[in-house]
Coordinates of C-alpha atoms in Angstrom, one line a residue:
Chain P
X1 CA 106.5 -34.9 32.2
X2 CA 107.8 -37.2 29.5
X3 CA 106.4 -40.9 28.8
X4 CA 109.0 -42.6 30.9
X5 CA 108.3 -40.4 33.9
X6 CA 104.6 -40.8 33.5
X7 CA 105.1 -44.6 33.5
X8 CA 107.0 -44.1 36.5
X9 CA 104.1 -42.7 38.1
X10 CA 102.0 -45.5 37.0
X11 CA 104.4 -47.8 38.7
X12 CA 104.1 -45.9 42.0
X13 CA 100.3 -45.6 41.7
X14 CA 100.2 -49.6 41.6
X15 CA 102.5 -49.9 44.5
X16 CA 100.1 -47.2 46.6
X17 CA 97.2 -49.3 45.6
X18 CA 98.6 -52.5 46.8
X19 CA 99.6 -50.9 50.0
X20 CA 96.4 -49.1 50.6
X21 CA 94.4 -52.3 50.1
X22 CA 96.6 -54.2 52.3
X23 CA 96.8 -51.5 54.9
X24 CA 92.9 -51.2 55.2
X25 CA 92.6 -55.1 55.0
X26 CA 89.8 -54.5 52.5
X27 CA 88.9 -53.0 49.1
X28 CA 89.0 -53.4 45.6
X29 CA 92.6 -53.9 44.0
X30 CA 91.5 -55.5 40.8
X31 CA 89.6 -52.8 39.2
X32 CA 91.8 -50.2 40.7
X33 CA 95.0 -51.7 39.1
X34 CA 93.3 -52.0 35.7
X35 CA 92.2 -48.4 35.5
X36 CA 95.7 -46.9 36.3
X37 CA 96.9 -45.7 33.0
X38 CA 93.6 -43.9 32.3
X39 CA 93.6 -42.3 35.6
X40 CA 97.2 -41.1 35.4
X41 CA 96.6 -39.9 31.7
X42 CA 93.7 -37.9 32.8
X43 CA 95.3 -36.4 35.7
X44 CA 98.9 -35.8 34.3
X45 CA 97.8 -35.1 30.6
X46 CA 94.5 -33.7 30.4
X47 CA 92.9 -32.1 33.2
X48 CA 93.1 -28.4 34.3
X49 CA 93.2 -28.9 37.9
X50 CA 95.2 -27.2 40.6
X51 CA 96.0 -29.2 44.0
X52 CA 96.3 -26.0 45.4
X53 CA 93.0 -24.7 44.4
X54 CA 91.0 -27.9 44.1
X55 CA 87.7 -26.0 44.2
X56 CA 88.5 -23.6 41.6
X57 CA 85.0 -23.3 39.5
X58 CA 87.0 -23.3 36.2
X59 CA 88.6 -26.5 36.9
X60 CA 87.9 -29.7 34.7
X61 CA 86.0 -32.3 36.4
X62 CA 86.5 -35.9 36.9
X63 CA 84.1 -38.3 38.4
X64 CA 85.0 -42.0 39.2
X65 CA 81.7 -43.7 38.2
X66 CA 83.2 -46.9 39.2
X67 CA 83.7 -45.8 42.6
X68 CA 85.1 -48.8 44.1
X69 CA 88.2 -48.2 42.1
X70 CA 89.1 -45.2 45.0
X71 CA 92.4 -46.7 45.9
X72 CA 93.6 -45.9 42.4
X73 CA 91.9 -42.6 42.4
X74 CA 93.3 -41.7 45.8
X75 CA 96.7 -42.8 45.0
X76 CA 96.8 -40.4 41.8
X77 CA 95.3 -37.7 43.8
X78 CA 98.0 -38.1 46.6
X79 CA 100.9 -38.2 43.9
X80 CA 99.3 -35.1 42.4
X81 CA 99.5 -33.2 45.8
X82 CA 96.0 -32.9 46.7
X83 CA 96.5 -34.3 50.1
X84 CA 99.6 -35.8 51.8
X85 CA 100.5 -39.5 51.0
X86 CA 100.2 -40.1 54.6
X87 CA 96.5 -40.4 54.2
X88 CA 96.7 -43.4 52.1
X89 CA 97.8 -45.4 55.1
X90 CA 94.4 -44.6 56.7
X91 CA 92.1 -45.6 53.6
X92 CA 88.9 -46.9 55.2
X93 CA 89.7 -46.0 58.9
X94 CA 87.5 -44.2 61.3
X95 CA 87.7 -40.4 61.0
X96 CA 90.0 -40.8 58.2
X97 CA 89.2 -38.5 54.9
X98 CA 89.5 -41.5 52.5
X99 CA 86.3 -43.2 52.6
X100 CA 85.8 -46.7 51.3
X101 CA 84.2 -45.0 48.2
X102 CA 84.8 -41.3 46.9
X103 CA 83.3 -38.7 49.1
X104 CA 83.5 -35.0 47.9
X105 CA 82.6 -33.7 51.2
X106 CA 85.8 -35.0 52.8
X107 CA 88.4 -35.4 50.1
X108 CA 90.1 -32.6 48.4
X109 CA 90.0 -33.0 44.4
X110 CA 86.8 -35.2 44.5
X111 CA 83.8 -33.7 42.8
X112 CA 81.2 -36.0 43.6
X113 CA 80.2 -38.9 45.9
X114 CA 80.4 -42.2 43.8
X115 CA 80.3 -46.0 44.7
X116 CA 76.5 -46.7 43.8
X117 CA 77.1 -47.8 40.3
X118 CA 75.8 -46.0 37.5
X119 CA 75.1 -42.6 39.3
X120 CA 78.7 -41.1 38.5
X121 CA 78.3 -41.3 34.7
X122 CA 74.8 -39.5 35.2
X123 CA 76.2 -36.7 37.7
X124 CA 79.4 -36.3 35.3
X125 CA 76.7 -35.6 32.4
X126 CA 75.0 -33.2 34.8
X127 CA 78.4 -31.4 35.2
X128 CA 79.2 -31.4 31.3
X129 CA 75.6 -29.7 30.9
X130 CA 76.2 -27.3 33.7
X131 CA 79.4 -26.5 31.9
X132 CA 77.8 -26.0 28.7
X133 CA 74.9 -23.9 30.2
X134 CA 77.4 -21.7 31.8
X135 CA 79.2 -21.1 28.8
X136 CA 82.5 -22.2 30.1
X137 CA 85.2 -24.4 28.4
X138 CA 85.4 -26.9 31.3
X139 CA 85.9 -30.8 30.2
X140 CA 84.4 -33.3 32.3
X141 CA 85.7 -36.9 32.4
X142 CA 84.2 -40.0 34.0
X143 CA 85.4 -43.8 34.2
X144 CA 82.8 -46.4 34.0
X145 CA 83.2 -49.9 34.7
X146 CA 82.2 -52.7 32.2
X147 CA 80.0 -54.5 34.9
X148 CA 79.0 -51.2 35.9
X149 CA 77.2 -50.8 32.5
X150 CA 74.5 -53.2 33.4
X151 CA 72.9 -50.7 35.3
X152 CA 70.2 -49.0 33.3
X153 CA 71.2 -45.8 34.7
X154 CA 74.4 -45.6 32.6
X155 CA 72.3 -45.7 29.4
X156 CA 69.8 -43.0 30.6
X157 CA 72.8 -40.6 30.9
X158 CA 74.2 -41.7 27.6
X159 CA 71.2 -40.8 25.8
X160 CA 71.0 -37.4 27.7
X161 CA 74.9 -36.9 27.0
X162 CA 74.0 -37.5 23.3
X163 CA 71.0 -35.6 23.0
X164 CA 72.5 -32.4 24.8
X165 CA 75.5 -32.5 22.3
X166 CA 78.0 -32.9 25.2
X167 CA 81.1 -32.7 23.0
X168 CA 82.9 -31.5 26.4
X169 CA 82.4 -34.8 27.9
X170 CA 84.4 -38.0 27.8
X171 CA 83.5 -41.7 29.2
X172 CA 86.1 -44.1 29.7
X173 CA 85.0 -47.9 29.7
X174 CA 87.5 -49.8 31.9
X175 CA 86.7 -52.9 30.0
X176 CA 88.4 -55.7 31.9
X177 CA 85.7 -58.1 31.4
X178 CA 85.3 -59.3 34.9
X179 CA 83.1 -58.2 37.6
X180 CA 82.5 -59.5 41.4
X181 CA 80.5 -62.8 40.6
X182 CA 82.9 -63.7 37.6
X183 CA 83.2 -62.9 33.8
X184 CA 80.7 -60.4 32.4
X185 CA 79.8 -62.7 30.0
X186 CA 78.7 -65.5 32.6
X187 CA 77.0 -62.6 34.9
X188 CA 75.1 -60.7 32.4
X189 CA 76.6 -60.0 28.9
X190 CA 77.2 -56.5 27.8
X191 CA 77.2 -57.4 24.0
X192 CA 79.2 -55.1 21.6
X193 CA 80.1 -52.2 24.0
X194 CA 81.6 -49.9 21.4
X195 CA 78.4 -50.5 19.0
X196 CA 76.2 -49.8 21.7
X197 CA 77.9 -46.4 22.6
X198 CA 77.8 -45.6 18.9
X199 CA 74.2 -46.2 18.6
X200 CA 73.6 -43.7 21.4
X201 CA 75.4 -41.0 19.6
X202 CA 79.0 -41.2 21.0
X203 CA 82.2 -40.7 18.7
X204 CA 83.7 -44.1 20.0
X205 CA 87.4 -44.8 20.1
X206 CA 88.3 -48.5 20.9
X207 CA 91.8 -49.3 22.6
X208 CA 93.0 -52.9 22.3
X209 CA 95.3 -52.2 25.4
X210 CA 93.8 -49.9 27.9
X211 CA 97.0 -50.5 29.8
X212 CA 99.1 -48.9 27.2
X213 CA 99.7 -45.4 28.6
X214 CA 100.6 -43.8 25.3
X215 CA 97.6 -45.4 23.5
X216 CA 95.4 -44.1 26.3
X217 CA 97.0 -40.7 26.0
X218 CA 96.5 -40.6 22.2
X219 CA 93.1 -41.8 22.4
X220 CA 92.2 -38.8 24.7
X221 CA 94.1 -36.2 22.6
X222 CA 92.1 -37.5 19.4
X223 CA 90.0 -34.7 18.1
X224 CA 86.6 -34.6 19.4
X225 CA 83.6 -34.8 16.7
X226 CA 81.7 -31.7 17.1
X227 CA 78.5 -32.2 19.1
X228 CA 79.2 -35.5 20.3
X229 CA 80.3 -37.0 23.5
X230 CA 83.4 -38.9 23.2
X231 CA 83.5 -42.7 24.6
X232 CA 87.0 -44.6 24.7
X233 CA 86.4 -48.3 25.2
X234 CA 89.6 -49.5 26.8
X235 CA 90.3 -53.2 27.0
X236 CA 92.3 -53.6 30.3
X237 CA 93.7 -56.5 32.4
X238 CA 91.8 -56.8 36.0
X239 CA 94.5 -56.5 38.6
X240 CA 97.4 -55.4 36.0
X241 CA 100.7 -55.4 37.2
X242 CA 100.3 -58.1 40.0
X243 CA 100.6 -61.4 38.3
X244 CA 98.6 -63.3 41.0
X245 CA 95.6 -61.0 40.3
X246 CA 95.5 -60.4 36.7
X247 CA 92.7 -61.7 35.1
X248 CA 91.3 -63.3 38.1
X249 CA 87.8 -61.9 39.3
X250 CA 88.3 -63.1 42.9
X251 CA 90.5 -60.0 43.4
X252 CA 87.8 -57.7 42.5
X253 CA 87.1 -57.1 46.2
X254 CA 89.7 -59.0 48.5
X255 CA 92.9 -57.5 50.1
X256 CA 96.0 -59.1 49.8
X257 CA 97.7 -60.5 53.2
X258 CA 101.3 -59.5 53.9
X259 CA 102.8 -62.2 52.1
X260 CA 100.9 -61.5 49.1
X261 CA 101.7 -57.7 49.4
X262 CA 105.4 -58.5 49.6
X263 CA 105.0 -60.7 46.4
X264 CA 103.3 -57.8 44.6
X265 CA 105.6 -55.2 45.9
X266 CA 108.4 -57.3 44.5
X267 CA 106.9 -57.8 41.2
X268 CA 106.3 -53.9 41.0
X269 CA 109.6 -52.8 42.1
X270 CA 111.7 -55.0 40.0
Chain A
X1 CA 36.0 -16.8 49.2
X2 CA 39.0 -16.8 47.0
X3 CA 39.5 -19.0 44.1
X4 CA 41.0 -22.4 44.7
X5 CA 44.4 -23.1 43.1
X6 CA 46.9 -26.2 43.1
X7 CA 50.1 -25.6 45.0
X8 CA 51.7 -27.1 41.7
X9 CA 50.4 -24.0 40.0
X10 CA 51.9 -21.8 42.4
X11 CA 54.9 -23.5 41.9
X12 CA 55.1 -23.0 38.4
X13 CA 54.6 -19.2 38.9
X14 CA 57.2 -19.2 41.7
X15 CA 60.0 -20.5 39.8
X16 CA 59.4 -18.1 37.1
X17 CA 59.3 -15.2 39.4
X18 CA 62.7 -16.6 41.2
X19 CA 64.6 -17.1 37.6
X20 CA 64.1 -13.5 36.8
X21 CA 65.8 -12.4 40.1
X22 CA 68.4 -15.3 40.0
X23 CA 70.2 -16.6 37.0
X24 CA 71.6 -19.6 38.6
X25 CA 68.0 -21.2 38.9
X26 CA 67.4 -24.0 36.5
X27 CA 64.7 -26.2 36.0
X28 CA 64.8 -30.2 35.2
X29 CA 61.7 -32.3 34.4
X30 CA 61.1 -35.6 33.3
X31 CA 58.5 -35.4 30.3
X32 CA 55.7 -34.0 32.8
X33 CA 56.3 -30.1 32.4
X34 CA 52.6 -29.9 31.5
X35 CA 51.7 -31.4 34.8
X36 CA 54.5 -30.6 37.1
X37 CA 53.7 -26.7 35.9
X38 CA 57.3 -26.2 34.9
X39 CA 55.9 -25.7 31.1
X40 CA 55.7 -21.9 31.3
X41 CA 59.5 -22.0 32.4
X42 CA 60.4 -24.0 29.8
X43 CA 58.9 -21.4 27.2
X44 CA 60.1 -18.2 29.1
X45 CA 63.8 -19.7 29.8
X46 CA 64.4 -22.5 27.3
X47 CA 68.1 -22.2 27.9
X48 CA 67.6 -22.8 31.8
X49 CA 65.1 -25.9 31.2
X50 CA 66.2 -29.4 30.9
X51 CA 63.8 -32.1 29.8
X52 CA 65.4 -35.3 30.9
X53 CA 63.0 -37.4 29.3
X54 CA 61.2 -40.1 31.1
X55 CA 64.3 -41.0 33.2
X56 CA 63.7 -39.6 36.8
X57 CA 66.6 -41.3 38.0
X58 CA 68.9 -39.6 35.3
X59 CA 67.2 -36.3 36.2
X60 CA 68.3 -36.6 39.9
X61 CA 71.7 -37.1 39.0
X62 CA 71.9 -34.4 36.1
X63 CA 70.4 -32.1 39.0
X64 CA 73.3 -33.1 41.4
X65 CA 75.9 -32.4 38.6
X66 CA 74.5 -29.2 37.7
X67 CA 74.5 -28.1 41.3
X68 CA 78.2 -28.4 41.2
X69 CA 78.6 -26.2 38.4
X70 CA 77.0 -23.3 40.5
X71 CA 73.5 -24.0 39.6
X72 CA 70.7 -24.2 41.8
X73 CA 68.4 -26.8 39.8
X74 CA 64.9 -27.5 40.6
X75 CA 63.7 -31.0 39.6
X76 CA 60.3 -31.9 39.1
X77 CA 58.3 -34.8 38.3
X78 CA 55.5 -36.6 40.3
X79 CA 56.4 -37.4 43.9
X80 CA 55.9 -41.2 43.4
X81 CA 58.7 -41.3 40.7
X82 CA 61.0 -38.4 42.2
X83 CA 61.0 -39.7 45.7
X84 CA 60.4 -43.5 45.0
X85 CA 61.9 -44.7 41.7
X86 CA 65.1 -42.2 42.2
X87 CA 65.1 -42.6 45.7
X88 CA 68.7 -44.0 46.0
X89 CA 69.9 -41.2 43.6
X90 CA 68.3 -38.6 46.1
X91 CA 69.8 -40.3 48.9
X92 CA 73.4 -41.0 47.5
X93 CA 74.2 -38.4 44.8
X94 CA 72.2 -35.5 46.3
X95 CA 71.9 -35.8 50.1
X96 CA 75.0 -37.6 50.6
X97 CA 77.4 -34.8 49.5
X98 CA 74.6 -32.5 50.5
X99 CA 74.3 -30.8 47.1
X100 CA 72.2 -27.8 46.4
X101 CA 69.3 -29.5 44.7
X102 CA 65.6 -28.7 44.9
X103 CA 63.3 -31.8 44.4
X104 CA 59.8 -30.2 43.8
X105 CA 57.6 -33.0 43.5
X106 CA 54.1 -32.5 42.5
X107 CA 51.1 -35.0 42.4
X108 CA 51.7 -36.3 46.2
X109 CA 49.0 -37.6 48.1
X110 CA 45.8 -39.1 47.3
X111 CA 44.3 -36.0 45.9
X112 CA 46.1 -37.2 42.7
X113 CA 42.4 -38.9 42.2
X114 CA 41.8 -40.5 39.0
X115 CA 45.3 -41.8 38.2
X116 CA 44.7 -44.3 40.9
X117 CA 47.2 -45.9 43.6
X118 CA 50.0 -46.4 41.4
X119 CA 50.3 -42.6 41.2
X120 CA 49.2 -41.5 44.7
X121 CA 52.4 -41.5 47.0
X122 CA 51.5 -41.8 50.4
X123 CA 55.1 -42.6 51.6
X124 CA 57.3 -39.5 49.9
X125 CA 57.8 -37.5 53.3
X126 CA 58.7 -40.8 55.1
X127 CA 61.3 -41.4 52.6
X128 CA 62.8 -37.8 52.5
X129 CA 62.4 -37.5 56.2
X130 CA 64.7 -40.2 56.9
X131 CA 67.8 -38.8 54.8
X132 CA 70.2 -36.6 56.9
X133 CA 70.3 -33.0 55.9
X134 CA 67.3 -33.0 54.0
X135 CA 64.6 -30.4 54.4
X136 CA 61.1 -31.6 54.0
X137 CA 58.3 -28.9 53.4
X138 CA 54.8 -29.3 52.3
X139 CA 53.0 -25.9 51.8
X140 CA 49.3 -25.6 52.8
X141 CA 48.2 -23.6 50.0
X142 CA 49.3 -21.7 46.8
X143 CA 50.7 -18.5 48.5
X144 CA 52.6 -20.6 51.1
X145 CA 54.0 -22.4 48.2
X146 CA 55.4 -19.2 46.6
X147 CA 57.1 -18.6 50.0
X148 CA 58.3 -21.9 50.1
X149 CA 60.0 -22.2 46.7
X150 CA 61.8 -18.6 47.7
X151 CA 63.0 -20.1 51.4
X152 CA 64.2 -23.6 49.3
X153 CA 66.2 -21.4 46.9
X154 CA 68.1 -19.7 49.8
X155 CA 69.0 -22.8 51.7
X156 CA 72.3 -24.3 50.7
X157 CA 71.5 -28.0 50.7
X158 CA 68.8 -30.5 49.4
X159 CA 65.2 -29.5 49.8
X160 CA 62.1 -31.7 49.3
X161 CA 58.9 -29.6 48.2
X162 CA 55.7 -31.6 48.3
X163 CA 53.1 -30.3 46.3
X164 CA 49.7 -31.3 45.0
X165 CA 47.7 -31.9 41.9
X166 CA 44.5 -30.7 43.1
X167 CA 43.0 -27.1 43.2
X168 CA 42.9 -26.2 46.7
X169 CA 41.8 -23.3 49.1
X170 CA 43.5 -20.3 49.3
X171 CA 44.3 -18.4 52.5
X172 CA 43.5 -14.8 52.1
X173 CA 45.7 -13.8 55.4
X174 CA 49.2 -13.0 54.7
X175 CA 51.0 -15.7 57.0
X176 CA 54.7 -15.5 57.9
X177 CA 56.8 -18.3 56.3
X178 CA 60.0 -19.4 58.0
X179 CA 61.6 -22.8 57.4
X180 CA 61.4 -25.0 60.5
X181 CA 58.9 -22.7 62.2
X182 CA 55.4 -23.7 62.6
X183 CA 52.6 -21.5 62.4
X184 CA 49.9 -21.2 65.0
X185 CA 46.6 -20.7 63.3
X186 CA 44.2 -20.9 65.8
X187 CA 45.0 -20.7 69.6
X188 CA 43.2 -23.1 71.9
X189 CA 43.5 -24.6 75.2
X190 CA 41.5 -28.2 74.9
X191 CA 43.3 -29.9 72.4
X192 CA 45.8 -29.0 69.4
X193 CA 45.9 -30.2 65.8
X194 CA 49.2 -30.4 64.0
X195 CA 48.3 -30.5 60.4
X196 CA 50.5 -30.4 56.9
X197 CA 49.6 -29.5 53.6
X198 CA 46.2 -29.7 52.2
X199 CA 45.0 -31.0 55.8
X200 CA 45.4 -27.5 57.3
X201 CA 42.1 -26.3 55.8
X202 CA 39.7 -29.1 57.0
X203 CA 41.6 -29.1 60.4
X204 CA 40.8 -25.2 60.7
X205 CA 37.2 -25.8 59.8
X206 CA 36.8 -28.4 62.3
X207 CA 38.3 -26.4 65.0
X208 CA 36.1 -23.6 64.2
X209 CA 32.9 -26.3 64.3
X210 CA 34.2 -27.5 67.9
X211 CA 34.4 -23.8 69.1
X212 CA 30.6 -23.6 68.5
X213 CA 30.4 -26.7 71.1
X214 CA 32.7 -24.6 73.5
X215 CA 35.8 -26.4 72.8
X216 CA 38.9 -24.5 71.9
X217 CA 41.2 -26.5 69.7
X218 CA 44.5 -24.9 68.7
X219 CA 45.5 -25.5 65.0
X220 CA 49.2 -25.4 64.0
X221 CA 50.1 -25.5 60.8
X222 CA 53.6 -27.6 60.3
X223 CA 54.7 -26.7 57.0
X224 CA 58.2 -27.6 57.7
X225 CA 58.3 -31.7 58.5
X226 CA 62.0 -31.7 58.9
X227 CA 63.2 -29.8 60.7
X228 CA 60.3 -30.2 62.9
X229 CA 59.5 -27.3 65.1
X230 CA 59.9 -29.4 68.3
X231 CA 59.6 -26.2 70.6
X232 CA 56.2 -25.2 69.2
X233 CA 54.9 -29.1 69.2
X234 CA 55.9 -29.5 72.8
X235 CA 54.7 -26.2 74.0
X236 CA 51.2 -26.8 72.5
X237 CA 51.2 -30.5 73.3
X238 CA 52.0 -29.5 76.9
X239 CA 49.5 -26.4 77.0
X240 CA 46.5 -28.6 75.5
X241 CA 47.1 -32.1 76.8
X242 CA 45.3 -33.8 73.8
X243 CA 47.3 -34.2 70.5
X244 CA 45.9 -34.8 66.9
X245 CA 48.2 -35.2 63.8
X246 CA 46.4 -34.8 60.2
X247 CA 48.4 -35.5 57.0
X248 CA 47.5 -36.7 53.4
X249 CA 50.3 -39.3 53.8
X250 CA 50.6 -42.7 55.6
X251 CA 50.4 -42.6 59.0
X252 CA 53.6 -44.3 59.1
X253 CA 56.7 -42.2 58.7
X254 CA 55.2 -38.7 58.2
X255 CA 54.1 -36.0 60.4
X256 CA 52.3 -38.3 62.9
X257 CA 55.3 -40.0 63.7
X258 CA 57.7 -36.9 63.7
X259 CA 55.5 -35.5 66.3
X260 CA 55.0 -38.5 68.5
X261 CA 58.7 -39.0 68.6
X262 CA 59.1 -35.4 69.6
X263 CA 56.4 -36.1 72.4
X264 CA 57.6 -39.4 73.8
X265 CA 59.4 -39.1 77.1
X266 CA 58.3 -35.5 77.5
X267 CA 54.9 -36.0 79.3
X268 CA 51.8 -37.8 78.9
X269 CA 49.3 -36.9 76.0
X270 CA 46.1 -38.0 74.5
X271 CA 47.2 -38.6 70.9
X272 CA 45.5 -39.7 67.6
X273 CA 47.1 -40.0 64.1
X274 CA 45.1 -39.2 61.0
X275 CA 46.3 -40.2 57.6
X276 CA 46.2 -43.0 55.4
X277 CA 46.2 -46.2 57.3
X278 CA 48.7 -48.2 56.0
X279 CA 46.8 -48.9 52.8
X280 CA 47.2 -47.8 49.0
X281 CA 45.0 -45.5 47.4
X282 CA 42.6 -46.1 44.3
X283 CA 41.1 -44.1 41.4
X284 CA 38.3 -41.8 42.0
X285 CA 37.7 -38.0 42.0
X286 CA 40.0 -36.2 44.7
X287 CA 37.1 -35.8 47.0
X288 CA 35.7 -39.2 46.7
X289 CA 39.1 -40.6 47.5
X290 CA 39.6 -38.5 50.3
X291 CA 36.3 -39.2 51.7
X292 CA 37.2 -43.1 51.2
X293 CA 40.3 -42.8 53.4
X294 CA 39.1 -40.8 55.8
X295 CA 40.2 -37.4 54.8
X296 CA 37.2 -35.5 53.7
X297 CA 36.1 -32.4 55.6
X298 CA 33.4 -34.6 57.0
X299 CA 35.7 -37.4 57.9
X300 CA 38.1 -35.2 59.6
X301 CA 35.4 -33.2 61.4
X302 CA 34.0 -36.5 62.8
X303 CA 37.4 -37.4 63.8
X304 CA 37.8 -34.1 65.6
X305 CA 34.6 -34.4 67.4
X306 CA 35.3 -37.8 68.4
X307 CA 38.5 -37.3 70.0
X308 CA 38.3 -33.7 71.2
X309 CA 34.4 -33.6 71.6

């Protein structure tokens, strides 16, 4: 796909997210919309995965550490053909495969169970270590939230990723600056995120606009420093693409009503 | 009488033997390999041993990740950290997706001794038992540990292996081991003791002492706490009428409660739970601590005489 087509995928994923969360009457639109370009870039330009063979042992792995951005993940998986798009209408409903947070037992294409913050990056570290131990050329990617990095486990995992020289491992930080109680800096300051990862031994790339698809792809394509895990700290906009959600932490975990859905769709379909 | 041996020591040997046969076996530790006895494995198979440092939560999640790559990870640390500190990682990252991770935790119970109450896990079986899909095994001696480790590797899913620090009695008899099938070690009709782990030996000794007084007390080794062998529990409770449980664990949430739940509504039984009575432990030699909390050979004999005599 060329960049124009990929941007069209991003637009469609945003429409899916708004519809999913509105239909479910609950969920997390803000942090789903901020992560769209990262997830589309991963699944459409980087990862060797086959929707028809989702359990292929040699596939690349992705772990959504910020598991509450599930609506984005599910939209991308559905667009890729891992399961019918019809499933998106049943997010969070009883007996649906699409659980409130990613569940690898139920959802084709999902490699871990996440949602409890901090655990996804640690599981992904184990996957990257497992790939190395088995001598296979498997790449492992994870997206963490910035608020999530208040969990100590993120740093335990980062220490291990550097210690074990996991240069097959890429951590993407969805740095939208907001979390459910407000701004990161009001809740618990994260300080200099790129410097922290650099100090832990990562090869760090900072993106001033993590919603710029081409920039995200370039960062993912940038050569890896041998023996170092890679970290892309992407400054993003929470709620990106829906004007009334952009930069507003109140849309972290709230569903739009019908009227708000129509307004969002009007903006996204314009 | 055979030499005493700790179940953790048997675990260290078992993973070495298993690793030689199965190249999917990997071992993780959290800076306690000298104590959990994974040290020999780390020296023999350096490429299959992963020290996670003093970061138990991360160790559990790394094990979860490695299991998805086709490995069978055995993660070891002290029971207090592996089941306590890392509880939610075990629950959400390992058990919820039913990943193939073995939690082989040592220094469980109060026979940790000198390190004291902060390190004596008395609630680990309760914590692991309540998780859906978790198999919970606590072997009674070194030989049973070796069989349990092998059986755990064959299960496709999470298993908690509860192991002890203290050197303990090794049974000379070759006992069968099947996960979820309790072993009747001594038959009887006047009462039954369901025991687990290091409490199996004093239970047998107490039953033998009572036999001299004309009381025939059955002793059942419940090595698998979950899934509990309800059939054997009910059969022996119905046959014997009086039921005692003995465990080196809190009387809340462990073997006693598991047996009680099975019996409720299925008959009328005399019932006594013997274990740690909802208090924390303290420092002392293993034997002194056992005695302080009513689990020494002498105190168990007194309980058995009092209840069945």
